[in-house]
């Protein structure tokens, strides 16, 4: 248990579905992240939310839409996904002050797009 | 941009020592992290280096040379539970975002 929870843990969806992934952190951090992890590829940063900034990786398609209503919750809204979007989606959080800023990861959502 | 390179796979024997290397080329540098990830689980933090030298934490040590763009993770007295992927990640200057390498899958054999 890292203090970062994600739901659902597994999701199977069709290309026409709309679904959302949820992340919640109980660590008092003020930065949250979405990563995509595909087989044989590096962890790919998709989005960052913090008190100071929102950062998007410009290569992320618009069919992925993040929402961060407060510093403890982060959502990833999915619509009209493609089979190549099947991957493990990891949420992480970290503090932003100081130099250390270790990121704590949630267990991930294993997404399969049919 | 950032480019991080580490071996894809390594195999080592239980009780032995293994060194996992990571080289990086970055436009700025503000720290290097090592994470461990067991299959089907989240990455967990192992170590952080921002200055040159060796950081030791129990059976695990991490080394950094900023001038060479090089780091290694040293695992001593290997145990079967150390079989996992080891991810090298670099934080750029003026940022707390991490760029990850592809990870090194370590298999520990009896």
JSON list of C-alpha atoms in Angstrom, two decimals:
[
{"chain": "A", "resi": 1, "resn": "UNK", "atom": "CA", "xyz": [0.00, 0.00, 0.00]},
{"chain": "A", "resi": 2, "resn": "UNK", "atom": "CA", "xyz": [1.61, 3.23, -1.17]},
{"chain": "A", "resi": 3, "resn": "UNK", "atom": "CA", "xyz": [-1.25, 5.56, -0.23]},
{"chain": "A", "resi": 4, "resn": "UNK", "atom": "CA", "xyz": [-2.32, 5.87, -3.87]},
{"chain": "A", "resi": 5, "resn": "UNK", "atom": "CA", "xyz": [-5.41, 3.92, -4.93]},
{"chain": "A", "resi": 6, "resn": "UNK", "atom": "CA", "xyz": [-6.78, 3.34, -8.41]},
{"chain": "A", "resi": 7, "resn": "UNK", "atom": "CA", "xyz": [-10.11, 2.01, -9.63]},
{"chain": "A", "resi": 8, "resn": "UNK", "atom": "CA", "xyz": [-10.97, -0.08, -11.46]},
{"chain": "A", "resi": 9, "resn": "UNK", "atom": "CA", "xyz": [-8.00, -2.47, -11.40]},
{"chain": "A", "resi": 10, "resn": "UNK", "atom": "CA", "xyz": [-9.08, -4.08, -14.66]},
{"chain": "A", "resi": 11, "resn": "UNK", "atom": "CA", "xyz": [-11.22, -2.68, -17.47]},
{"chain": "A", "resi": 12, "resn": "UNK", "atom": "CA", "xyz": [-12.32, -4.14, -20.78]},
{"chain": "A", "resi": 13, "resn": "UNK", "atom": "CA", "xyz": [-14.06, -1.79, -23.15]},
{"chain": "A", "resi": 14, "resn": "UNK", "atom": "CA", "xyz": [-15.16, -1.56, -26.74]},
{"chain": "A", "resi": 15, "resn": "UNK", "atom": "CA", "xyz": [-13.96, 1.17, -29.06]},
{"chain": "A", "resi": 16, "resn": "UNK", "atom": "CA", "xyz": [-17.26, 3.05, -28.84]},
{"chain": "A", "resi": 17, "resn": "UNK", "atom": "CA", "xyz": [-17.51, 3.03, -25.04]},
{"chain": "A", "resi": 18, "resn": "UNK", "atom": "CA", "xyz": [-16.86, 5.90, -22.65]},
{"chain": "A", "resi": 19, "resn": "UNK", "atom": "CA", "xyz": [-15.24, 5.08, -19.32]},
{"chain": "A", "resi": 20, "resn": "UNK", "atom": "CA", "xyz": [-13.25, 6.83, -16.60]},
{"chain": "A", "resi": 21, "resn": "UNK", "atom": "CA", "xyz": [-10.29, 5.80, -14.49]},
{"chain": "A", "resi": 22, "resn": "UNK", "atom": "CA", "xyz": [-10.07, 7.14, -10.96]},
{"chain": "A", "resi": 23, "resn": "UNK", "atom": "CA", "xyz": [-7.05, 7.83, -8.78]},
{"chain": "A", "resi": 24, "resn": "UNK", "atom": "CA", "xyz": [-7.00, 8.99, -5.17]},
{"chain": "A", "resi": 25, "resn": "UNK", "atom": "CA", "xyz": [-4.03, 9.79, -2.97]},
{"chain": "A", "resi": 26, "resn": "UNK", "atom": "CA", "xyz": [-4.01, 10.01, 0.83]},
{"chain": "A", "resi": 27, "resn": "UNK", "atom": "CA", "xyz": [-0.48, 11.38, 1.21]},
{"chain": "A", "resi": 28, "resn": "UNK", "atom": "CA", "xyz": [-1.08, 15.11, 1.23]},
{"chain": "A", "resi": 29, "resn": "UNK", "atom": "CA", "xyz": [0.83, 15.52, -2.02]},
{"chain": "A", "resi": 30, "resn": "UNK", "atom": "CA", "xyz": [0.09, 18.37, -4.39]},
{"chain": "A", "resi": 31, "resn": "UNK", "atom": "CA", "xyz": [1.16, 16.86, -7.71]},
{"chain": "A", "resi": 32, "resn": "UNK", "atom": "CA", "xyz": [-0.50, 13.95, -9.49]},
{"chain": "A", "resi": 33, "resn": "UNK", "atom": "CA", "xyz": [0.46, 12.14, -12.70]},
{"chain": "A", "resi": 34, "resn": "UNK", "atom": "CA", "xyz": [-0.93, 9.75, -15.29]},
{"chain": "A", "resi": 35, "resn": "UNK", "atom": "CA", "xyz": [1.47, 7.33, -16.96]},
{"chain": "A", "resi": 36, "resn": "UNK", "atom": "CA", "xyz": [0.94, 4.73, -19.67]},
{"chain": "A", "resi": 37, "resn": "UNK", "atom": "CA", "xyz": [2.97, 1.52, -19.52]},
{"chain": "A", "resi": 38, "resn": "UNK", "atom": "CA", "xyz": [3.00, -0.70, -22.61]},
{"chain": "A", "resi": 39, "resn": "UNK", "atom": "CA", "xyz": [4.97, -3.88, -23.09]},
{"chain": "A", "resi": 40, "resn": "UNK", "atom": "CA", "xyz": [8.64, -3.28, -23.97]},
{"chain": "A", "resi": 41, "resn": "UNK", "atom": "CA", "xyz": [8.25, 0.51, -23.80]},
{"chain": "A", "resi": 42, "resn": "UNK", "atom": "CA", "xyz": [9.28, 3.01, -21.12]},
{"chain": "A", "resi": 43, "resn": "UNK", "atom": "CA", "xyz": [6.76, 4.45, -18.75]},
{"chain": "A", "resi": 44, "resn": "UNK", "atom": "CA", "xyz": [5.25, 7.32, -20.73]},
{"chain": "A", "resi": 45, "resn": "UNK", "atom": "CA", "xyz": [4.15, 10.44, -18.90]},
{"chain": "A", "resi": 46, "resn": "UNK", "atom": "CA", "xyz": [0.71, 11.52, -20.12]},
{"chain": "A", "resi": 47, "resn": "UNK", "atom": "CA", "xyz": [-0.36, 14.34, -17.80]},
{"chain": "A", "resi": 48, "resn": "UNK", "atom": "CA", "xyz": [0.82, 16.22, -14.74]},
{"chain": "A", "resi": 49, "resn": "UNK", "atom": "CA", "xyz": [-1.38, 18.26, -12.41]},
{"chain": "A", "resi": 50, "resn": "UNK", "atom": "CA", "xyz": [0.01, 20.39, -9.60]},
{"chain": "A", "resi": 51, "resn": "UNK", "atom": "CA", "xyz": [-0.67, 23.63, -7.80]},
{"chain": "A", "resi": 52, "resn": "UNK", "atom": "CA", "xyz": [1.79, 25.28, -10.13]},
{"chain": "A", "resi": 53, "resn": "UNK", "atom": "CA", "xyz": [0.96, 23.80, -13.51]},
{"chain": "A", "resi": 54, "resn": "UNK", "atom": "CA", "xyz": [-0.86, 21.37, -15.73]},
{"chain": "A", "resi": 55, "resn": "UNK", "atom": "CA", "xyz": [1.39, 19.69, -18.25]},
{"chain": "A", "resi": 56, "resn": "UNK", "atom": "CA", "xyz": [0.33, 17.56, -21.16]},
{"chain": "A", "resi": 57, "resn": "UNK", "atom": "CA", "xyz": [2.46, 15.32, -23.27]},
{"chain": "A", "resi": 58, "resn": "UNK", "atom": "CA", "xyz": [1.66, 16.60, -26.75]},
{"chain": "A", "resi": 59, "resn": "UNK", "atom": "CA", "xyz": [1.74, 13.11, -28.19]},
{"chain": "A", "resi": 60, "resn": "UNK", "atom": "CA", "xyz": [-1.27, 11.99, -26.11]},
{"chain": "A", "resi": 61, "resn": "UNK", "atom": "CA", "xyz": [-4.39, 11.72, -28.30]},
{"chain": "A", "resi": 62, "resn": "UNK", "atom": "CA", "xyz": [-7.46, 13.80, -27.47]},
{"chain": "A", "resi": 63, "resn": "UNK", "atom": "CA", "xyz": [-9.44, 10.63, -26.76]},
{"chain": "A", "resi": 64, "resn": "UNK", "atom": "CA", "xyz": [-7.74, 10.76, -23.34]},
{"chain": "A", "resi": 65, "resn": "UNK", "atom": "CA", "xyz": [-9.03, 13.61, -21.18]},
{"chain": "A", "resi": 66, "resn": "UNK", "atom": "CA", "xyz": [-7.78, 14.27, -17.63]},
{"chain": "A", "resi": 67, "resn": "UNK", "atom": "CA", "xyz": [-9.67, 15.92, -14.81]},
{"chain": "A", "resi": 68, "resn": "UNK", "atom": "CA", "xyz": [-8.28, 17.00, -11.46]},
{"chain": "A", "resi": 69, "resn": "UNK", "atom": "CA", "xyz": [-11.07, 18.39, -9.22]},
{"chain": "A", "resi": 70, "resn": "UNK", "atom": "CA", "xyz": [-8.76, 18.75, -6.18]},
{"chain": "A", "resi": 71, "resn": "UNK", "atom": "CA", "xyz": [-5.27, 17.80, -5.07]},
{"chain": "A", "resi": 72, "resn": "UNK", "atom": "CA", "xyz": [-6.36, 14.34, -3.88]},
{"chain": "A", "resi": 73, "resn": "UNK", "atom": "CA", "xyz": [-8.29, 13.11, -6.89]},
{"chain": "A", "resi": 74, "resn": "UNK", "atom": "CA", "xyz": [-7.41, 12.57, -10.52]},
{"chain": "A", "resi": 75, "resn": "UNK", "atom": "CA", "xyz": [-9.51, 11.12, -13.32]},
{"chain": "A", "resi": 76, "resn": "UNK", "atom": "CA", "xyz": [-8.73, 9.94, -16.83]},
{"chain": "A", "resi": 77, "resn": "UNK", "atom": "CA", "xyz": [-11.76, 10.01, -19.11]},
{"chain": "A", "resi": 78, "resn": "UNK", "atom": "CA", "xyz": [-11.61, 7.63, -22.06]},
{"chain": "A", "resi": 79, "resn": "UNK", "atom": "CA", "xyz": [-13.69, 7.74, -25.25]},
{"chain": "A", "resi": 80, "resn": "UNK", "atom": "CA", "xyz": [-13.50, 6.08, -28.65]},
{"chain": "A", "resi": 81, "resn": "UNK", "atom": "CA", "xyz": [-10.26, 4.31, -27.78]},
{"chain": "A", "resi": 82, "resn": "UNK", "atom": "CA", "xyz": [-8.25, 2.14, -30.15]},
{"chain": "A", "resi": 83, "resn": "UNK", "atom": "CA", "xyz": [-6.86, -1.37, -29.54]},
{"chain": "A", "resi": 84, "resn": "UNK", "atom": "CA", "xyz": [-3.33, 0.09, -29.32]},
{"chain": "A", "resi": 85, "resn": "UNK", "atom": "CA", "xyz": [-4.45, 2.00, -26.23]},
{"chain": "A", "resi": 86, "resn": "UNK", "atom": "CA", "xyz": [-4.52, -1.30, -24.33]},
{"chain": "A", "resi": 87, "resn": "UNK", "atom": "CA", "xyz": [-1.91, -0.91, -21.58]},
{"chain": "A", "resi": 88, "resn": "UNK", "atom": "CA", "xyz": [-1.37, -0.49, -17.85]},
{"chain": "A", "resi": 89, "resn": "UNK", "atom": "CA", "xyz": [-2.34, 3.02, -16.74]},
{"chain": "A", "resi": 90, "resn": "UNK", "atom": "CA", "xyz": [-0.52, 4.14, -13.63]},
{"chain": "A", "resi": 91, "resn": "UNK", "atom": "CA", "xyz": [-1.32, 7.08, -11.40]},
{"chain": "A", "resi": 92, "resn": "UNK", "atom": "CA", "xyz": [1.34, 8.63, -9.18]},
{"chain": "A", "resi": 93, "resn": "UNK", "atom": "CA", "xyz": [1.61, 11.50, -6.72]},
{"chain": "A", "resi": 94, "resn": "UNK", "atom": "CA", "xyz": [4.47, 13.47, -5.21]},
{"chain": "A", "resi": 95, "resn": "UNK", "atom": "CA", "xyz": [5.22, 16.55, -3.19]},
{"chain": "A", "resi": 96, "resn": "UNK", "atom": "CA", "xyz": [6.51, 19.50, -5.16]},
{"chain": "A", "resi": 97, "resn": "UNK", "atom": "CA", "xyz": [8.55, 21.35, -2.58]},
{"chain": "A", "resi": 98, "resn": "UNK", "atom": "CA", "xyz": [12.19, 20.55, -1.86]},
{"chain": "A", "resi": 99, "resn": "UNK", "atom": "CA", "xyz": [14.55, 18.45, -3.89]},
{"chain": "A", "resi": 100, "resn": "UNK", "atom": "CA", "xyz": [13.52, 14.87, -3.22]},
{"chain": "A", "resi": 101, "resn": "UNK", "atom": "CA", "xyz": [10.04, 14.60, -4.71]},
{"chain": "A", "resi": 102, "resn": "UNK", "atom": "CA", "xyz": [9.81, 10.83, -4.84]},
{"chain": "A", "resi": 103, "resn": "UNK", "atom": "CA", "xyz": [6.77, 9.69, -6.79]},
{"chain": "A", "resi": 104, "resn": "UNK", "atom": "CA", "xyz": [4.44, 7.15, -5.23]},
{"chain": "A", "resi": 105, "resn": "UNK", "atom": "CA", "xyz": [2.59, 4.92, -7.69]},
{"chain": "A", "resi": 106, "resn": "UNK", "atom": "CA", "xyz": [-0.82, 3.35, -7.49]},
{"chain": "A", "resi": 107, "resn": "UNK", "atom": "CA", "xyz": [-1.38, -0.31, -8.48]},
{"chain": "A", "resi": 108, "resn": "UNK", "atom": "CA", "xyz": [-2.56, 0.64, -11.97]},
{"chain": "A", "resi": 109, "resn": "UNK", "atom": "CA", "xyz": [-5.56, -0.09, -14.16]},
{"chain": "A", "resi": 110, "resn": "UNK", "atom": "CA", "xyz": [-5.05, -2.83, -16.74]},
{"chain": "A", "resi": 111, "resn": "UNK", "atom": "CA", "xyz": [-7.03, -1.60, -19.77]},
{"chain": "A", "resi": 112, "resn": "UNK", "atom": "CA", "xyz": [-8.00, -3.81, -22.69]},
{"chain": "A", "resi": 113, "resn": "UNK", "atom": "CA", "xyz": [-9.66, -2.23, -25.71]},
{"chain": "A", "resi": 114, "resn": "UNK", "atom": "CA", "xyz": [-11.47, -4.66, -27.99]},
{"chain": "B", "resi": 1, "resn": "UNK", "atom": "CA", "xyz": [14.85, 16.06, -24.61]},
{"chain": "B", "resi": 2, "resn": "UNK", "atom": "CA", "xyz": [15.92, 13.07, -22.56]},
{"chain": "B", "resi": 3, "resn": "UNK", "atom": "CA", "xyz": [17.37, 9.72, -23.66]},
{"chain": "B", "resi": 4, "resn": "UNK", "atom": "CA", "xyz": [17.84, 6.94, -21.11]},
{"chain": "B", "resi": 5, "resn": "UNK", "atom": "CA", "xyz": [19.46, 3.61, -21.89]},
{"chain": "B", "resi": 6, "resn": "UNK", "atom": "CA", "xyz": [19.63, 0.47, -19.76]},
{"chain": "B", "resi": 7, "resn": "UNK", "atom": "CA", "xyz": [20.01, -3.24, -20.58]},
{"chain": "B", "resi": 8, "resn": "UNK", "atom": "CA", "xyz": [16.79, -5.06, -21.40]},
{"chain": "B", "resi": 9, "resn": "UNK", "atom": "CA", "xyz": [17.42, -8.22, -19.40]},
{"chain": "B", "resi": 10, "resn": "UNK", "atom": "CA", "xyz": [19.92, -9.67, -16.94]},
{"chain": "B", "resi": 11, "resn": "UNK", "atom": "CA", "xyz": [20.23, -12.97, -15.11]},
{"chain": "B", "resi": 12, "resn": "UNK", "atom": "CA", "xyz": [22.09, -13.54, -11.85]},
{"chain": "B", "resi": 13, "resn": "UNK", "atom": "CA", "xyz": [22.46, -16.26, -9.25]},
{"chain": "B", "resi": 14, "resn": "UNK", "atom": "CA", "xyz": [20.94, -16.22, -5.77]},
{"chain": "B", "resi": 15, "resn": "UNK", "atom": "CA", "xyz": [23.47, -14.87, -3.26]},
{"chain": "B", "resi": 16, "resn": "UNK", "atom": "CA", "xyz": [25.54, -13.10, -5.91]},
{"chain": "B", "resi": 17, "resn": "UNK", "atom": "CA", "xyz": [26.03, -9.40, -6.70]},
{"chain": "B", "resi": 18, "resn": "UNK", "atom": "CA", "xyz": [24.59, -7.75, -9.81]},
{"chain": "B", "resi": 19, "resn": "UNK", "atom": "CA", "xyz": [25.14, -4.28, -11.27]},
{"chain": "B", "resi": 20, "resn": "UNK", "atom": "CA", "xyz": [22.49, -2.67, -13.50]},
{"chain": "B", "resi": 21, "resn": "UNK", "atom": "CA", "xyz": [23.79, 0.24, -15.55]},
{"chain": "B", "resi": 22, "resn": "UNK", "atom": "CA", "xyz": [21.93, 3.29, -16.80]},
{"chain": "B", "resi": 23, "resn": "UNK", "atom": "CA", "xyz": [23.24, 5.97, -19.13]},
{"chain": "B", "resi": 24, "resn": "UNK", "atom": "CA", "xyz": [21.39, 9.16, -19.89]},
{"chain": "B", "resi": 25, "resn": "UNK", "atom": "CA", "xyz": [21.58, 12.21, -22.12]},
{"chain": "B", "resi": 26, "resn": "UNK", "atom": "CA", "xyz": [19.49, 15.11, -20.94]},
{"chain": "B", "resi": 27, "resn": "UNK", "atom": "CA", "xyz": [19.10, 18.80, -21.63]},
{"chain": "B", "resi": 28, "resn": "UNK", "atom": "CA", "xyz": [19.13, 19.42, -17.87]},
{"chain": "B", "resi": 29, "resn": "UNK", "atom": "CA", "xyz": [19.56, 17.28, -14.76]},
{"chain": "B", "resi": 30, "resn": "UNK", "atom": "CA", "xyz": [17.99, 17.44, -11.34]},
{"chain": "B", "resi": 31, "resn": "UNK", "atom": "CA", "xyz": [18.30, 13.93, -9.96]},
{"chain": "B", "resi": 32, "resn": "UNK", "atom": "CA", "xyz": [18.20, 10.26, -10.91]},
{"chain": "B", "resi": 33, "resn": "UNK", "atom": "CA", "xyz": [15.83, 7.69, -9.42]},
{"chain": "B", "resi": 34, "resn": "UNK", "atom": "CA", "xyz": [15.76, 3.91, -9.39]},
{"chain": "B", "resi": 35, "resn": "UNK", "atom": "CA", "xyz": [12.45, 2.06, -9.04]},
{"chain": "B", "resi": 36, "resn": "UNK", "atom": "CA", "xyz": [11.68, -1.64, -8.65]},
{"chain": "B", "resi": 37, "resn": "UNK", "atom": "CA", "xyz": [8.61, -3.11, -10.35]},
{"chain": "B", "resi": 38, "resn": "UNK", "atom": "CA", "xyz": [7.45, -6.67, -9.82]},
{"chain": "B", "resi": 39, "resn": "UNK", "atom": "CA", "xyz": [5.31, -8.17, -12.57]},
{"chain": "B", "resi": 40, "resn": "UNK", "atom": "CA", "xyz": [1.75, -6.88, -12.38]},
{"chain": "B", "resi": 41, "resn": "UNK", "atom": "CA", "xyz": [2.53, -4.42, -9.60]},
{"chain": "B", "resi": 42, "resn": "UNK", "atom": "CA", "xyz": [3.26, -0.70, -9.25]},
{"chain": "B", "resi": 43, "resn": "UNK", "atom": "CA", "xyz": [6.81, 0.65, -9.34]},
{"chain": "B", "resi": 44, "resn": "UNK", "atom": "CA", "xyz": [8.25, 1.26, -5.87]},
{"chain": "B", "resi": 45, "resn": "UNK", "atom": "CA", "xyz": [11.02, 3.72, -5.04]},
{"chain": "B", "resi": 46, "resn": "UNK", "atom": "CA", "xyz": [14.51, 2.35, -4.35]},
{"chain": "B", "resi": 47, "resn": "UNK", "atom": "CA", "xyz": [16.99, 5.22, -4.46]},
{"chain": "B", "resi": 48, "resn": "UNK", "atom": "CA", "xyz": [17.71, 8.82, -5.40]},
{"chain": "B", "resi": 49, "resn": "UNK", "atom": "CA", "xyz": [21.01, 10.43, -6.46]},
{"chain": "B", "resi": 50, "resn": "UNK", "atom": "CA", "xyz": [21.57, 14.07, -7.27]},
{"chain": "B", "resi": 51, "resn": "UNK", "atom": "CA", "xyz": [25.27, 14.41, -6.37]},
{"chain": "B", "resi": 52, "resn": "UNK", "atom": "CA", "xyz": [28.15, 12.27, -7.62]},
{"chain": "B", "resi": 53, "resn": "UNK", "atom": "CA", "xyz": [28.99, 9.23, -5.57]},
{"chain": "B", "resi": 54, "resn": "UNK", "atom": "CA", "xyz": [27.53, 6.16, -3.97]},
{"chain": "B", "resi": 55, "resn": "UNK", "atom": "CA", "xyz": [24.34, 5.99, -1.90]},
{"chain": "B", "resi": 56, "resn": "UNK", "atom": "CA", "xyz": [23.99, 2.82, 0.14]},
{"chain": "B", "resi": 57, "resn": "UNK", "atom": "CA", "xyz": [20.75, 1.48, 1.54]},
{"chain": "B", "resi": 58, "resn": "UNK", "atom": "CA", "xyz": [20.96, -2.03, 2.92]},
{"chain": "B", "resi": 59, "resn": "UNK", "atom": "CA", "xyz": [21.55, -4.57, 0.15]},
{"chain": "B", "resi": 60, "resn": "UNK", "atom": "CA", "xyz": [20.99, -1.92, -2.52]},
{"chain": "B", "resi": 61, "resn": "UNK", "atom": "CA", "xyz": [23.41, 0.85, -3.55]},
{"chain": "B", "resi": 62, "resn": "UNK", "atom": "CA", "xyz": [23.18, 3.42, -6.32]},
{"chain": "B", "resi": 63, "resn": "UNK", "atom": "CA", "xyz": [26.02, 5.34, -7.94]},
{"chain": "B", "resi": 64, "resn": "UNK", "atom": "CA", "xyz": [25.97, 8.51, -10.02]},
{"chain": "B", "resi": 65, "resn": "UNK", "atom": "CA", "xyz": [28.51, 10.26, -12.24]},
{"chain": "B", "resi": 66, "resn": "UNK", "atom": "CA", "xyz": [26.97, 13.42, -13.66]},
{"chain": "B", "resi": 67, "resn": "UNK", "atom": "CA", "xyz": [29.94, 14.20, -15.92]},
{"chain": "B", "resi": 68, "resn": "UNK", "atom": "CA", "xyz": [29.60, 10.78, -17.58]},
{"chain": "B", "resi": 69, "resn": "UNK", "atom": "CA", "xyz": [25.79, 10.69, -17.60]},
{"chain": "B", "resi": 70, "resn": "UNK", "atom": "CA", "xyz": [26.00, 7.34, -15.87]},
{"chain": "B", "resi": 71, "resn": "UNK", "atom": "CA", "xyz": [24.43, 5.55, -12.95]},
{"chain": "B", "resi": 72, "resn": "UNK", "atom": "CA", "xyz": [24.31, 2.02, -11.68]},
{"chain": "B", "resi": 73, "resn": "UNK", "atom": "CA", "xyz": [22.22, 0.09, -9.19]},
{"chain": "B", "resi": 74, "resn": "UNK", "atom": "CA", "xyz": [24.11, -2.55, -7.22]},
{"chain": "B", "resi": 75, "resn": "UNK", "atom": "CA", "xyz": [22.21, -5.40, -5.60]},
{"chain": "B", "resi": 76, "resn": "UNK", "atom": "CA", "xyz": [24.10, -7.57, -3.12]},
{"chain": "B", "resi": 77, "resn": "UNK", "atom": "CA", "xyz": [23.24, -10.98, -1.62]},
{"chain": "B", "resi": 78, "resn": "UNK", "atom": "CA", "xyz": [20.61, -11.52, -4.27]},
{"chain": "B", "resi": 79, "resn": "UNK", "atom": "CA", "xyz": [17.37, -13.17, -3.22]},
{"chain": "B", "resi": 80, "resn": "UNK", "atom": "CA", "xyz": [14.73, -14.80, -5.40]},
{"chain": "B", "resi": 81, "resn": "UNK", "atom": "CA", "xyz": [12.31, -11.98, -4.52]},
{"chain": "B", "resi": 82, "resn": "UNK", "atom": "CA", "xyz": [14.67, -9.53, -6.23]},
{"chain": "B", "resi": 83, "resn": "UNK", "atom": "CA", "xyz": [13.47, -10.87, -9.58]},
{"chain": "B", "resi": 84, "resn": "UNK", "atom": "CA", "xyz": [11.75, -7.80, -11.02]},
{"chain": "B", "resi": 85, "resn": "UNK", "atom": "CA", "xyz": [12.17, -4.96, -13.47]},
{"chain": "B", "resi": 86, "resn": "UNK", "atom": "CA", "xyz": [14.42, -2.10, -12.41]},
{"chain": "B", "resi": 87, "resn": "UNK", "atom": "CA", "xyz": [13.57, 1.31, -13.83]},
{"chain": "B", "resi": 88, "resn": "UNK", "atom": "CA", "xyz": [16.02, 4.18, -14.16]},
{"chain": "B", "resi": 89, "resn": "UNK", "atom": "CA", "xyz": [14.41, 7.64, -14.28]},
{"chain": "B", "resi": 90, "resn": "UNK", "atom": "CA", "xyz": [15.85, 11.13, -14.67]},
{"chain": "B", "resi": 91, "resn": "UNK", "atom": "CA", "xyz": [14.35, 14.42, -13.53]},
{"chain": "B", "resi": 92, "resn": "UNK", "atom": "CA", "xyz": [15.07, 17.43, -15.69]},
{"chain": "B", "resi": 93, "resn": "UNK", "atom": "CA", "xyz": [16.27, 20.80, -14.45]},
{"chain": "B", "resi": 94, "resn": "UNK", "atom": "CA", "xyz": [13.60, 23.06, -13.02]},
{"chain": "B", "resi": 95, "resn": "UNK", "atom": "CA", "xyz": [11.02, 20.27, -13.06]},
{"chain": "B", "resi": 96, "resn": "UNK", "atom": "CA", "xyz": [9.71, 17.42, -10.99]},
{"chain": "B", "resi": 97, "resn": "UNK", "atom": "CA", "xyz": [8.68, 15.35, -13.96]},
{"chain": "B", "resi": 98, "resn": "UNK", "atom": "CA", "xyz": [10.48, 12.06, -14.52]},
{"chain": "B", "resi": 99, "resn": "UNK", "atom": "CA", "xyz": [11.60, 10.46, -17.78]},
{"chain": "B", "resi": 100, "resn": "UNK", "atom": "CA", "xyz": [11.91, 6.68, -17.48]},
{"chain": "B", "resi": 101, "resn": "UNK", "atom": "CA", "xyz": [14.11, 4.16, -19.25]},
{"chain": "B", "resi": 102, "resn": "UNK", "atom": "CA", "xyz": [12.58, 0.94, -20.60]},
{"chain": "B", "resi": 103, "resn": "UNK", "atom": "CA", "xyz": [13.63, -0.97, -17.50]},
{"chain": "B", "resi": 104, "resn": "UNK", "atom": "CA", "xyz": [15.91, -3.94, -16.92]},
{"chain": "B", "resi": 105, "resn": "UNK", "atom": "CA", "xyz": [14.24, -7.26, -16.21]},
{"chain": "B", "resi": 106, "resn": "UNK", "atom": "CA", "xyz": [16.35, -9.11, -13.66]},
{"chain": "B", "resi": 107, "resn": "UNK", "atom": "CA", "xyz": [15.91, -12.85, -13.20]},
{"chain": "B", "resi": 108, "resn": "UNK", "atom": "CA", "xyz": [17.46, -14.40, -10.10]},
{"chain": "B", "resi": 109, "resn": "UNK", "atom": "CA", "xyz": [18.10, -18.14, -10.45]},
{"chain": "B", "resi": 110, "resn": "UNK", "atom": "CA", "xyz": [18.93, -20.69, -7.75]}
]
